[in-house]
Structures are given as structure tokens and as C-alpha cells.
Amino acid sequence: MDASDMGVDLNEILLTAEQIDARLSEMAAQIDADYEGRDLLLVGVLNGAVMAMADLARKLHNRANMDWMAVSSYGSGTKSSGVVRILKDLGTDIHDRHVLIVEDIIDSGLTLSWLVANLRSREPASLRIAAVLRKPDAAKVAVDVDYVGFEIPNEFVVGFGLDYADHYRNLPFVGTLAPHVYGG
Ligand code: IMP
Ligand code: MG
């Protein structure tokens, strides 16, 4: 799917596929340097982090395993509440493993802070976070994100794994939707 397939539903492209790819290469180089000589376990948060995980993992030179978690945050509309439920847990025992959570976006940070607490209780050797996008509200929650792709404005975005009502995940870029899509 590309911009031409979206027609009038697309408002604006915020980050092109090329920009995202270049930034993920930089992040992968940093991660390779930081984890040199250590086996890494990448934990992708379904469904949004699928694209980020696939691209980031393939750019790494270090050994890396991949596992997935699916969580659902109860909330109204496009805001999350921080009340989180596990829909799919890891298949891997992360005790004594070097774990890197791969996230698509951090908005309120509530989902992530819950996830960090949950994974930390399993006593990994280390636990870090990589996120492609971060919105300004994330500053309100005390979650250290070690690798951030882009700081973006407080707007609802789609593409590169991110959805609106489960659509647009397969866009190669990150963009905003025209108001009429939300019924505005
Ligand atoms: P948080 O708990 O508010 O940080 O929300 C995190 C989750 O909400 C992300 O993993 C996304 O699934 C979703 N989300 C937050 N902002 C956006 C957005 O702009 N577009 C699409 N999904 C979003
Ligand atoms: Mg997500």
C-alpha cells in the first residue's frame, strides 16, 4: 500500500520509508555496539511493532533471538488507560537474558511502563526499550527509552505497523489521516 492507494484519506506524510529505513540503520548500529559479545532477545509488541522488528532485526549483525508479546490496553477510542491484559505471552524464559523491547510508538507510555514492570519481574539480565516513534506525552511517565527513532508531534499517525481501526498498517511510511476518515 502506498500514498496513491490512500487517495483523499491521506493528510500528510510525516516520515518517508527512506527516512525510517535510514534511522533504523543508525539504531541498529548503536544496538550492535551496545550489545557486542552478548546474545540479545528482541521482544516485539504485537501488532504494531511487526515492521520495526522485521527491519531492525535484519539490520543487526549481532546474534539475536526474536519473541513476541501481545497486550491489550483498555481505553476509550485512541487513548490508552494503562490497564493492560496479556493476549499472548512470550514463548521464551527471559530469566538472565538481555532483553530489548521493540515498540512502534510510545504515546502516554502507560502500556510500556506496565510491560517493563511485568518483564522486570521475570529477572532478565538487562532490559531496554527501542521505539520507532515517541510522542510528547511520553515525558509524563518515568520510562527510560534507550533507543528512539523519531520524536513526533502529538497527532494520531498511521503506517509502518501503526493502525487506525486496524487499517493502514501496511503503509511503508508514517502519515496522518484526513479528518473525514475519523468521521470528522
Ligand atoms: P500508550 O500506552 O499511550 O503509550 O499507547 C501505546 C499504544 O497505543 C501503541 O503501542 C499503539 O498501539 C497505540 N498508539 C498510540 N499512539 C498511536 C498513533 O498515533 N497511531 C496508532 N496507534 C497509536
Ligand atoms: Mg504497540
Coordinates of N, CA, C and O and ligand atoms in Angstrom, one line a residue:
M1 N 0.9 -1.2 0.0 CA 0.0 0.0 0.0 C 0.9 1.2 0.0 O 1.9 1.3 0.7
D2 N 0.5 2.2 -0.8 CA 1.3 3.5 -0.8 C 0.4 4.7 -0.8 O -0.9 4.5 -0.8
A3 N 1.0 5.8 -0.9 CA 0.2 7.1 -0.8 C -0.9 7.1 -1.9 O -2.1 7.5 -1.6
S4 N -0.6 6.6 -3.1 CA -1.6 6.7 -4.2 C -2.8 5.8 -3.9 O -3.9 6.1 -4.4
D5 N -2.6 4.8 -3.1 CA -3.7 3.9 -2.7 C -4.7 4.5 -1.7 O -5.8 4.1 -1.5
M6 N -4.2 5.6 -1.0 CA -5.0 6.2 0.0 C -5.8 7.3 -0.5 O -6.8 7.6 0.2
G7 N -5.5 7.8 -1.6 CA -6.3 8.9 -2.2 C -6.5 10.1 -1.2 O -5.5 10.5 -0.5
V8 N -7.8 10.5 -1.0 CA -8.0 11.6 -0.1 C -8.0 11.3 1.4 O -8.2 12.2 2.2
D9 N -7.8 10.0 1.7 CA -7.7 9.7 3.1 C -6.4 10.1 3.8 O -6.3 10.2 5.0
L10 N -5.4 10.3 2.9 CA -4.1 10.7 3.5 C -4.1 12.3 3.7 O -4.4 13.0 2.8
N11 N -3.7 12.7 4.9 CA -3.5 14.1 5.1 C -2.0 14.5 4.7 O -1.8 15.3 3.8
E12 N -1.1 13.8 5.4 CA 0.3 14.2 5.2 C 1.3 13.1 5.5 O 1.0 12.3 6.4
I13 N 2.3 13.0 4.8 CA 3.4 12.0 5.1 C 4.4 12.7 6.1 O 4.9 13.7 5.7
L14 N 4.5 12.1 7.3 CA 5.4 12.7 8.3 C 6.8 12.2 8.1 O 7.8 12.9 8.3
L15 N 6.9 10.9 7.8 CA 8.2 10.2 7.7 C 8.2 9.3 6.5 O 7.3 8.4 6.4
T16 N 9.1 9.5 5.6 CA 9.1 8.6 4.4 C 9.7 7.3 4.7 O 10.4 7.1 5.7
A17 N 9.5 6.3 3.9 CA 10.1 5.0 4.0 C 11.6 5.1 4.1 O 12.2 4.4 4.9
E18 N 12.1 6.0 3.3 CA 13.6 6.1 3.3 C 14.1 6.7 4.6 O 15.1 6.3 5.1
Q19 N 13.4 7.7 5.1 CA 13.8 8.3 6.4 C 13.8 7.3 7.5 O 14.7 7.2 8.4
I20 N 12.7 6.5 7.5 CA 12.6 5.4 8.6 C 13.7 4.4 8.4 O 14.3 4.0 9.4
D21 N 14.0 4.0 7.2 CA 15.0 3.0 7.0 C 16.4 3.5 7.4 O 17.1 2.8 8.1
A22 N 16.7 4.7 7.1 CA 18.0 5.3 7.4 C 18.1 5.4 9.0 O 19.2 5.1 9.5
R23 N 17.0 5.8 9.6 CA 17.1 5.9 11.1 C 17.2 4.5 11.8 O 18.0 4.4 12.7
L24 N 16.5 3.5 11.2 CA 16.6 2.2 11.8 C 18.0 1.6 11.6 O 18.5 0.9 12.5
S25 N 18.7 2.0 10.5 CA 20.1 1.6 10.4 C 21.0 2.2 11.4 O 21.8 1.5 12.0
E26 N 20.8 3.4 11.8 CA 21.5 4.1 12.8 C 21.3 3.4 14.2 O 22.2 3.2 15.0
M27 N 20.0 3.1 14.4 CA 19.6 2.5 15.7 C 20.2 1.1 15.8 O 20.8 0.7 16.8
A28 N 20.2 0.4 14.7 CA 20.8 -1.0 14.7 C 22.3 -0.9 15.0 O 22.8 -1.8 15.7
A29 N 23.0 0.0 14.4 CA 24.4 0.2 14.6 C 24.7 0.4 16.1 O 25.6 -0.1 16.7
Q30 N 23.9 1.3 16.7 CA 24.0 1.6 18.1 C 23.8 0.4 19.0 O 24.5 0.1 19.9
I31 N 22.7 -0.4 18.6 CA 22.4 -1.6 19.4 C 23.5 -2.6 19.2 O 23.9 -3.2 20.2
D32 N 24.0 -2.8 18.0 CA 25.2 -3.7 17.8 C 26.3 -3.3 18.7 O 27.0 -4.2 19.3
A33 N 26.6 -2.0 18.8 CA 27.8 -1.6 19.6 C 27.5 -1.8 21.1 O 28.4 -2.3 21.8
D34 N 26.3 -1.5 21.5 CA 26.0 -1.6 22.9 C 25.9 -3.1 23.4 O 26.2 -3.4 24.6
Y35 N 25.5 -4.0 22.5 CA 25.4 -5.4 23.0 C 26.5 -6.3 22.4 O 26.3 -7.5 22.4
E36 N 27.6 -5.7 22.1 CA 28.7 -6.5 21.5 C 29.1 -7.7 22.4 O 29.3 -7.5 23.6
G37 N 29.1 -8.9 21.8 CA 29.5 -10.1 22.5 C 28.4 -10.7 23.4 O 28.7 -11.6 24.1
R38 N 27.2 -10.1 23.3 CA 26.1 -10.6 24.2 C 25.0 -11.1 23.3 O 24.7 -10.4 22.3
D39 N 24.3 -12.2 23.6 CA 23.2 -12.6 22.9 C 22.0 -11.8 23.3 O 21.7 -11.6 24.5
L40 N 21.3 -11.4 22.3 CA 20.2 -10.4 22.5 C 18.8 -11.1 22.3 O 18.7 -12.0 21.3
L41 N 17.8 -10.8 23.1 CA 16.5 -11.3 22.8 C 15.6 -10.1 22.5 O 15.4 -9.2 23.3
L42 N 15.2 -10.0 21.2 CA 14.3 -8.9 20.9 C 12.8 -9.3 21.2 O 12.4 -10.4 20.8
V43 N 12.1 -8.5 21.9 CA 10.7 -8.8 22.2 C 9.8 -7.7 21.5 O 9.8 -6.6 21.8
G44 N 9.2 -8.2 20.5 CA 8.3 -7.3 19.7 C 6.9 -7.2 20.3 O 6.4 -8.3 20.7
V45 N 6.3 -6.1 20.3 CA 5.0 -5.9 20.9 C 4.0 -5.9 19.7 O 4.0 -5.0 18.9
L46 N 3.2 -7.0 19.6 CA 2.2 -7.1 18.5 C 1.1 -6.2 18.7 O 0.7 -5.9 19.8
N47 N 0.4 -5.7 17.6 CA 0.8 -6.0 16.3 C 1.7 -4.9 15.7 O 2.3 -5.1 14.6
G48 N 1.7 -3.8 16.4 CA 2.3 -2.6 15.7 C 3.7 -2.7 15.5 O 4.2 -2.0 14.5
A49 N 4.5 -3.5 16.2 CA 5.9 -3.5 16.1 C 6.5 -4.5 15.0 O 7.7 -4.7 14.9
V50 N 5.5 -5.1 14.3 CA 6.0 -6.1 13.3 C 7.0 -5.5 12.3 O 8.0 -6.1 12.0
M51 N 6.6 -4.4 11.7 CA 7.5 -3.8 10.7 C 8.9 -3.4 11.3 O 9.9 -3.7 10.7
A52 N 8.8 -2.7 12.5 CA 10.0 -2.3 13.1 C 10.9 -3.4 13.5 O 12.1 -3.4 13.2
M53 N 10.3 -4.5 14.0 CA 11.1 -5.7 14.4 C 11.7 -6.3 13.2 O 12.9 -6.7 13.2
A54 N 11.0 -6.5 12.1 CA 11.5 -7.1 10.9 C 12.7 -6.4 10.3 O 13.7 -6.9 9.9
D55 N 12.5 -5.1 10.3 CA 13.6 -4.2 9.7 C 14.8 -4.1 10.6 O 15.9 -4.3 10.2
L56 N 14.5 -3.8 11.9 CA 15.6 -3.7 12.8 C 16.4 -5.0 13.0 O 17.7 -4.9 12.9
A57 N 15.7 -6.1 13.1 CA 16.4 -7.4 13.3 C 17.3 -7.7 12.1 O 18.4 -8.2 12.3
R58 N 16.9 -7.4 10.9 CA 17.7 -7.7 9.7 C 18.9 -6.8 9.6 O 19.8 -7.1 8.9
K59 N 18.9 -5.7 10.3 CA 20.0 -4.7 10.2 C 21.1 -5.0 11.2 O 22.2 -4.5 11.2
L60 N 20.7 -5.9 12.2 CA 21.7 -6.2 13.3 C 22.7 -7.2 12.8 O 22.4 -8.1 12.1
H61 N 24.0 -7.0 13.2 CA 25.0 -8.0 12.9 C 25.2 -9.0 14.1 O 25.6 -10.1 13.9
N62 N 24.8 -8.6 15.3 CA 24.9 -9.4 16.5 C 23.9 -10.6 16.4 O 22.9 -10.5 15.7
R63 N 24.1 -11.6 17.2 CA 23.1 -12.7 17.3 C 21.9 -12.1 18.0 O 22.1 -11.5 19.0
A64 N 20.8 -12.5 17.5 CA 19.5 -12.0 18.2 C 18.4 -13.0 18.0 O 18.2 -13.5 16.9
N65 N 17.7 -13.3 19.1 CA 16.5 -14.1 19.0 C 15.3 -13.2 19.0 O 15.5 -12.0 19.4
M66 N 14.2 -13.7 18.5 CA 13.0 -12.9 18.5 C 11.9 -13.6 19.1 O 11.7 -14.8 18.9
D67 N 11.1 -12.8 19.9 CA 9.9 -13.3 20.5 C 8.9 -12.2 20.5 O 9.2 -11.1 20.3
W68 N 7.6 -12.6 20.8 CA 6.5 -11.6 20.6 C 5.6 -11.6 21.8 O 5.4 -12.7 22.4
M69 N 5.1 -10.5 22.1 CA 4.1 -10.4 23.2 C 2.9 -9.6 22.6 O 3.2 -8.6 21.8
A70 N 1.7 -9.9 22.9 CA 0.6 -9.1 22.6 C -0.2 -8.7 23.8 O -0.4 -9.5 24.7
V71 N -0.4 -7.4 23.9 CA -1.1 -6.9 25.1 C -2.2 -6.0 24.6 O -2.2 -5.5 23.5
S72 N -3.2 -5.9 25.4 CA -4.3 -5.0 25.1 C -4.5 -4.1 26.3 O -4.6 -4.4 27.4
S73 N -4.6 -2.8 25.9 CA -4.8 -1.8 26.9 C -6.2 -1.3 26.8 O -6.6 -0.8 25.8
Y74 N -6.9 -1.5 27.9 CA -8.3 -1.0 27.9 C -8.3 0.5 27.9 O -7.6 1.2 28.6
G75 N -9.1 1.1 27.0 CA -9.1 2.5 26.9 C -10.3 2.9 26.1 O -11.0 2.1 25.5
S76 N -10.5 4.2 26.0 CA -11.6 4.7 25.2 C -11.0 5.3 23.9 O -10.1 6.2 24.0
G77 N -11.5 4.9 22.8 CA -11.0 5.4 21.5 C -9.6 5.3 21.3 O -9.0 4.2 21.3
T78 N -8.9 6.4 21.1 CA -7.4 6.4 20.7 C -6.5 6.6 21.9 O -5.3 6.7 21.8
K79 N -7.1 6.6 23.1 CA -6.3 6.8 24.3 C -6.2 5.6 25.2 O -7.2 4.9 25.4
S80 N -5.0 5.2 25.6 CA -4.9 4.0 26.5 C -5.0 4.4 27.9 O -4.8 5.5 28.4
S81 N -5.4 3.4 28.7 CA -5.8 3.6 30.1 C -4.7 3.2 31.1 O -4.6 3.6 32.2
G82 N -3.8 2.3 30.6 CA -2.7 1.7 31.5 C -3.2 0.4 32.1 O -2.4 -0.2 32.8
V83 N -4.5 0.1 32.0 CA -4.9 -1.2 32.5 C -4.7 -2.2 31.3 O -5.3 -2.1 30.3
V84 N -3.8 -3.1 31.6 CA -3.3 -3.9 30.5 C -3.5 -5.4 30.7 O -3.5 -5.9 31.9
R85 N -3.8 -6.1 29.7 CA -4.1 -7.6 29.7 C -3.2 -8.2 28.7 O -3.0 -7.7 27.6
I86 N -2.6 -9.4 29.1 CA -1.8 -10.1 28.2 C -2.6 -11.0 27.3 O -3.4 -11.8 27.7
L87 N -2.5 -10.8 25.9 CA -3.3 -11.6 25.0 C -2.4 -12.7 24.5 O -2.9 -13.8 24.2
K88 N -1.1 -12.5 24.4 CA -0.2 -13.5 24.0 C 1.1 -13.3 24.8 O 1.7 -12.2 24.7
D89 N 1.5 -14.3 25.5 CA 2.8 -14.1 26.3 C 4.0 -14.7 25.5 O 3.8 -15.3 24.5
L90 N 5.2 -14.4 26.0 CA 6.4 -14.9 25.4 C 6.5 -16.4 25.5 O 5.9 -17.0 26.4
G91 N 7.1 -17.0 24.5 CA 7.4 -18.4 24.5 C 8.7 -18.7 25.1 O 9.1 -19.8 25.4
T92 N 9.5 -17.6 25.4 CA 10.9 -17.7 25.9 C 10.9 -17.3 27.4 O 10.3 -16.4 27.9
D93 N 11.7 -18.1 28.2 CA 12.0 -17.7 29.5 C 13.1 -16.7 29.5 O 14.2 -16.9 29.0
I94 N 12.8 -15.4 29.9 CA 13.8 -14.3 29.8 C 14.7 -14.2 31.0 O 15.5 -13.3 31.0
H95 N 14.6 -15.1 32.0 CA 15.5 -15.0 33.1 C 17.0 -15.0 32.7 O 17.4 -15.9 31.9
D96 N 17.7 -14.0 33.1 CA 19.2 -13.9 32.8 C 19.4 -13.6 31.3 O 20.6 -13.7 30.8
R97 N 18.4 -13.2 30.5 CA 18.6 -12.9 29.1 C 18.7 -11.3 29.0 O 18.2 -10.6 29.8
H98 N 19.4 -10.9 27.9 CA 19.5 -9.5 27.6 C 18.3 -9.2 26.7 O 18.3 -9.6 25.5
V99 N 17.3 -8.5 27.2 CA 16.0 -8.3 26.5 C 15.9 -6.8 26.0 O 16.2 -5.9 26.7
L100 N 15.6 -6.7 24.8 CA 15.3 -5.4 24.2 C 13.8 -5.4 23.7 O 13.5 -6.2 22.7
I101 N 13.0 -4.6 24.3 CA 11.6 -4.5 23.8 C 11.6 -3.6 22.6 O 12.2 -2.5 22.5
V102 N 10.9 -4.1 21.5 CA 10.8 -3.3 20.3 C 9.3 -2.8 20.2 O 8.4 -3.6 20.1
E103 N 9.2 -1.5 20.2 CA 7.8 -0.9 20.2 C 7.7 0.0 18.9 O 8.7 0.6 18.5
D104 N 6.5 0.1 18.5 CA 6.2 1.0 17.4 C 6.2 2.5 17.8 O 6.9 3.3 17.3
I105 N 5.4 2.7 18.9 CA 5.2 4.1 19.3 C 5.0 4.2 20.8 O 4.4 3.3 21.4
I106 N 5.4 5.2 21.4 CA 5.1 5.5 22.8 C 4.3 6.8 22.9 O 4.8 7.8 22.4
D107 N 3.1 6.7 23.3 CA 2.2 7.8 23.4 C 2.2 8.2 24.9 O 3.0 9.0 25.3
S108 N 1.2 7.7 25.6 CA 1.2 8.0 27.1 C 2.3 7.3 27.8 O 2.7 7.7 28.9
G109 N 2.8 6.2 27.2 CA 3.8 5.4 27.9 C 3.2 4.4 28.9 O 4.0 3.6 29.5
L110 N 1.9 4.4 29.1 CA 1.3 3.6 30.1 C 1.4 2.1 29.8 O 1.7 1.3 30.6
T111 N 1.2 1.7 28.5 CA 1.3 0.3 28.1 C 2.8 -0.1 28.3 O 3.0 -1.2 28.9
L112 N 3.7 0.7 28.0 CA 5.1 0.3 28.1 C 5.6 0.2 29.6 O 6.3 -0.7 29.9
S113 N 5.1 1.1 30.4 CA 5.6 1.0 31.8 C 5.0 -0.2 32.5 O 5.7 -0.8 33.3
W114 N 3.8 -0.6 32.1 CA 3.2 -1.9 32.6 C 4.1 -3.0 32.1 O 4.4 -3.9 32.8
L115 N 4.4 -3.0 30.8 CA 5.2 -4.1 30.2 C 6.6 -4.2 30.8 O 7.0 -5.3 31.1
V116 N 7.2 -3.1 31.1 CA 8.5 -3.1 31.7 C 8.5 -3.7 33.1 O 9.3 -4.6 33.4
A117 N 7.5 -3.3 33.9 CA 7.3 -3.9 35.2 C 7.1 -5.4 35.1 O 7.7 -6.2 35.9
N118 N 6.2 -5.8 34.2 CA 5.9 -7.2 34.0 C 7.2 -8.0 33.7 O 7.5 -9.1 34.3
L119 N 7.9 -7.5 32.7 CA 9.1 -8.3 32.2 C 10.2 -8.2 33.3 O 11.0 -9.2 33.5
R120 N 10.3 -7.1 34.0 CA 11.4 -7.0 35.0 C 11.2 -8.0 36.1 O 12.1 -8.5 36.7
S121 N 9.9 -8.3 36.4 CA 9.7 -9.3 37.5 C 10.1 -10.7 37.1 O 10.3 -11.6 37.9
R122 N 10.4 -10.9 35.8 CA 10.9 -12.2 35.4 C 12.5 -12.3 35.4 O 13.1 -13.2 35.0
E123 N 13.1 -11.2 35.9 CA 14.5 -11.1 36.2 C 15.4 -11.4 35.0 O 16.2 -12.3 35.0
P124 N 15.3 -10.5 34.0 CA 16.2 -10.6 32.8 C 17.6 -10.1 33.3 O 17.6 -9.3 34.3
A125 N 18.6 -10.4 32.5 CA 20.0 -9.9 32.8 C 20.0 -8.3 32.6 O 20.6 -7.6 33.3
S126 N 19.2 -7.9 31.6 CA 19.1 -6.5 31.3 C 17.8 -6.3 30.5 O 17.3 -7.2 29.9
L127 N 17.3 -5.1 30.6 CA 16.0 -4.8 29.9 C 16.1 -3.4 29.4 O 16.2 -2.4 30.1
R128 N 16.0 -3.3 28.1 CA 16.0 -1.9 27.4 C 14.8 -1.8 26.4 O 14.2 -2.8 26.1
I129 N 14.6 -0.6 26.0 CA 13.5 -0.4 25.1 C 14.0 0.4 23.8 O 14.7 1.3 23.9
A130 N 13.5 -0.1 22.7 CA 13.6 0.6 21.4 C 12.3 0.9 20.9 O 11.4 0.1 20.8
A131 N 12.1 2.2 20.5 CA 10.8 2.6 19.9 C 11.0 3.4 18.7 O 11.9 4.3 18.7
V132 N 10.2 3.2 17.6 CA 10.4 3.9 16.4 C 10.0 5.4 16.6 O 10.7 6.3 16.2
L133 N 8.8 5.5 17.3 CA 8.3 6.9 17.4 C 8.0 7.2 18.9 O 7.6 6.3 19.7
R134 N 8.1 8.5 19.2 CA 7.7 8.9 20.6 C 7.0 10.2 20.5 O 7.4 11.1 19.8
K135 N 5.8 10.3 21.2 CA 5.1 11.5 21.3 C 5.4 12.2 22.5 O 5.8 11.7 23.5
P136 N 5.1 13.6 22.6 CA 5.5 14.4 23.7 C 4.9 13.9 25.1 O 5.5 14.1 26.1
D137 N 3.7 13.3 25.1 CA 3.1 12.9 26.4 C 3.9 11.9 27.1 O 3.7 11.7 28.3
A138 N 4.7 11.1 26.3 CA 5.5 10.1 26.9 C 6.4 10.6 28.0 O 6.8 9.9 29.0
A139 N 6.7 11.9 28.0 CA 7.6 12.5 29.0 C 7.0 12.5 30.4 O 7.7 12.5 31.4
K140 N 5.6 12.3 30.5 CA 4.9 12.3 31.8 C 5.1 11.0 32.5 O 4.9 11.0 33.7
V141 N 5.5 10.0 31.8 CA 5.7 8.7 32.5 C 7.2 8.4 32.6 O 8.0 8.6 31.7
A142 N 7.6 7.9 33.8 CA 9.0 7.6 34.0 C 9.4 6.3 33.4 O 9.6 5.3 34.1
V143 N 9.5 6.2 32.1 CA 10.0 5.0 31.4 C 11.2 5.5 30.6 O 11.1 6.4 29.7
D144 N 12.4 4.9 30.8 CA 13.6 5.3 30.1 C 13.5 4.5 28.7 O 13.5 3.3 28.8
V145 N 13.5 5.2 27.7 CA 13.6 4.6 26.4 C 15.0 4.8 25.8 O 15.5 5.9 25.7
D146 N 15.7 3.7 25.6 CA 17.1 3.7 25.3 C 17.4 4.1 23.8 O 18.4 4.7 23.5
Y147 N 16.5 3.7 22.9 CA 16.7 3.9 21.5 C 15.3 4.5 21.0 O 14.3 3.8 21.0
V148 N 15.4 5.7 20.5 CA 14.2 6.3 19.9 C 14.5 6.7 18.5 O 15.5 7.3 18.2
G149 N 13.6 6.3 17.6 CA 13.7 6.7 16.2 C 13.5 8.1 15.9 O 14.4 8.9 15.6
F150 N 12.3 8.6 16.2 CA 11.8 9.9 15.9 C 10.9 10.5 17.0 O 10.0 9.7 17.5
E151 N 11.1 11.7 17.4 CA 10.1 12.4 18.2 C 9.1 13.0 17.2 O 9.5 13.7 16.3
I152 N 7.8 12.7 17.5 CA 6.8 13.3 16.6 C 5.8 14.1 17.4 O 5.7 14.0 18.6
P153 N 5.1 15.0 16.7 CA 4.1 15.8 17.4 C 2.9 15.0 17.9 O 2.8 13.8 17.5
N154 N 2.1 15.6 18.7 CA 1.0 14.9 19.3 C -0.2 14.7 18.4 O -1.2 15.3 18.6
E155 N 0.0 14.0 17.3 CA -1.0 13.7 16.3 C -1.2 12.2 16.2 O -0.2 11.5 16.4
F156 N -2.3 11.8 15.8 CA -2.5 10.4 15.5 C -2.0 10.0 14.2 O -2.3 10.6 13.2
V157 N -1.1 9.0 14.2 CA -0.4 8.6 13.0 C -0.7 7.2 12.6 O -1.0 6.4 13.4
V158 N -0.5 6.9 11.3 CA -0.7 5.5 10.8 C 0.5 5.1 9.9 O 1.2 6.0 9.5
G159 N 0.6 3.8 9.7 CA 1.6 3.3 8.8 C 2.8 2.7 9.5 O 2.9 2.9 10.7
F160 N 3.6 2.0 8.8 CA 4.8 1.3 9.3 C 4.4 0.5 10.6 O 5.0 0.5 11.6
G161 N 3.2 -0.2 10.5 CA 2.8 -1.0 11.6 C 1.6 -0.4 12.4 O 0.9 -1.1 13.0
L162 N 1.5 0.9 12.3 CA 0.5 1.6 13.2 C -0.8 1.6 12.4 O -0.9 1.9 11.2
D163 N -1.9 1.4 13.2 CA -3.2 1.3 12.5 C -4.2 2.4 13.0 O -4.0 3.0 14.1
Y164 N -5.2 2.6 12.2 CA -6.4 3.2 12.7 C -7.5 2.2 12.4 O -7.7 1.8 11.2
A165 N -8.2 1.7 13.4 CA -9.3 0.7 13.3 C -8.7 -0.5 12.4 O -9.4 -1.0 11.6
D166 N -7.5 -0.8 12.7 CA -6.8 -2.0 12.1 C -6.5 -1.8 10.6 O -6.0 -2.7 9.9
H167 N -6.6 -0.6 10.1 CA -6.2 -0.3 8.7 C -4.9 0.4 8.7 O -4.5 1.0 9.7
Y168 N -4.3 0.5 7.5 CA -3.1 1.3 7.2 C -1.8 0.8 7.8 O -0.8 1.4 7.7
R169 N -1.8 -0.4 8.4 CA -0.5 -0.9 9.0 C 0.5 -1.1 7.9 O 1.7 -1.1 8.1
N170 N 0.0 -1.5 6.7 CA 0.9 -1.9 5.6 C 1.4 -0.7 4.8 O 1.9 -0.9 3.7
L171 N 1.2 0.5 5.3 CA 1.9 1.6 4.6 C 3.4 1.6 4.9 O 3.7 1.4 6.0
P172 N 4.2 1.9 3.9 CA 5.6 1.9 4.2 C 6.1 3.2 4.9 O 7.3 3.2 5.4
F173 N 5.3 4.2 4.9 CA 5.7 5.5 5.6 C 4.8 5.7 6.8 O 3.8 5.0 7.0
V174 N 5.1 6.8 7.5 CA 4.2 7.2 8.6 C 3.5 8.5 8.2 O 4.2 9.5 7.8
G175 N 2.2 8.5 8.4 CA 1.5 9.7 8.0 C 0.3 10.0 8.8 O 0.0 9.2 9.7
T176 N -0.4 11.1 8.6 CA -1.6 11.4 9.3 C -2.8 11.3 8.4 O -2.7 11.4 7.1
L177 N -3.9 11.0 8.9 CA -5.2 10.8 8.2 C -6.0 12.1 8.0 O -6.0 12.9 8.9
A178 N -6.7 12.2 6.9 CA -7.6 13.3 6.8 C -8.7 13.2 7.8 O -9.2 12.1 8.1
P179 N -9.2 14.3 8.3 CA -10.3 14.3 9.3 C -11.5 13.5 8.9 O -12.1 12.9 9.8
H180 N -11.9 13.5 7.7 CA -13.1 12.8 7.3 C -13.0 11.3 7.6 O -14.0 10.6 7.8
V181 N -11.8 10.7 7.7 CA -11.6 9.3 8.0 C -12.2 9.0 9.4 O -12.7 7.9 9.6
Y182 N -11.9 9.9 10.3 CA -12.4 9.7 11.7 C -13.9 10.1 11.8 O -14.4 10.2 12.9
G183 N -14.5 10.4 10.7 CA -15.9 10.9 10.8 C -16.0 12.3 11.1 O -17.1 12.8 11.5
G184 N -14.9 13.1 11.0 CA -14.9 14.5 11.3 C -15.3 15.4 10.2 O -15.7 14.9 9.1
Ligands
IMP1 P1 0.4 4.3 25.2 O1 0.1 3.3 26.3 O2 -0.5 5.5 25.3 O3 1.9 4.7 25.1 O4 -0.1 3.7 23.8 C1 0.7 2.8 23.2 C2 0.0 2.1 22.1 O5 -1.1 2.9 21.6 C3 0.9 1.9 20.9 O6 1.7 0.7 21.0 C4 0.0 1.9 19.7 O7 -0.5 0.6 19.5 C5 -1.2 2.8 20.2 N1 -1.0 4.2 19.7 C6 -0.6 5.3 20.3 N2 -0.5 6.4 19.5 C7 -0.8 5.9 18.3 C8 -1.0 6.6 17.0 O8 -0.7 7.8 16.8 N3 -1.3 5.8 16.0 C9 -1.6 4.5 16.1 N4 -1.5 3.8 17.3 C10 -1.2 4.6 18.4
MG2 MG 2.0 -1.1 20.1

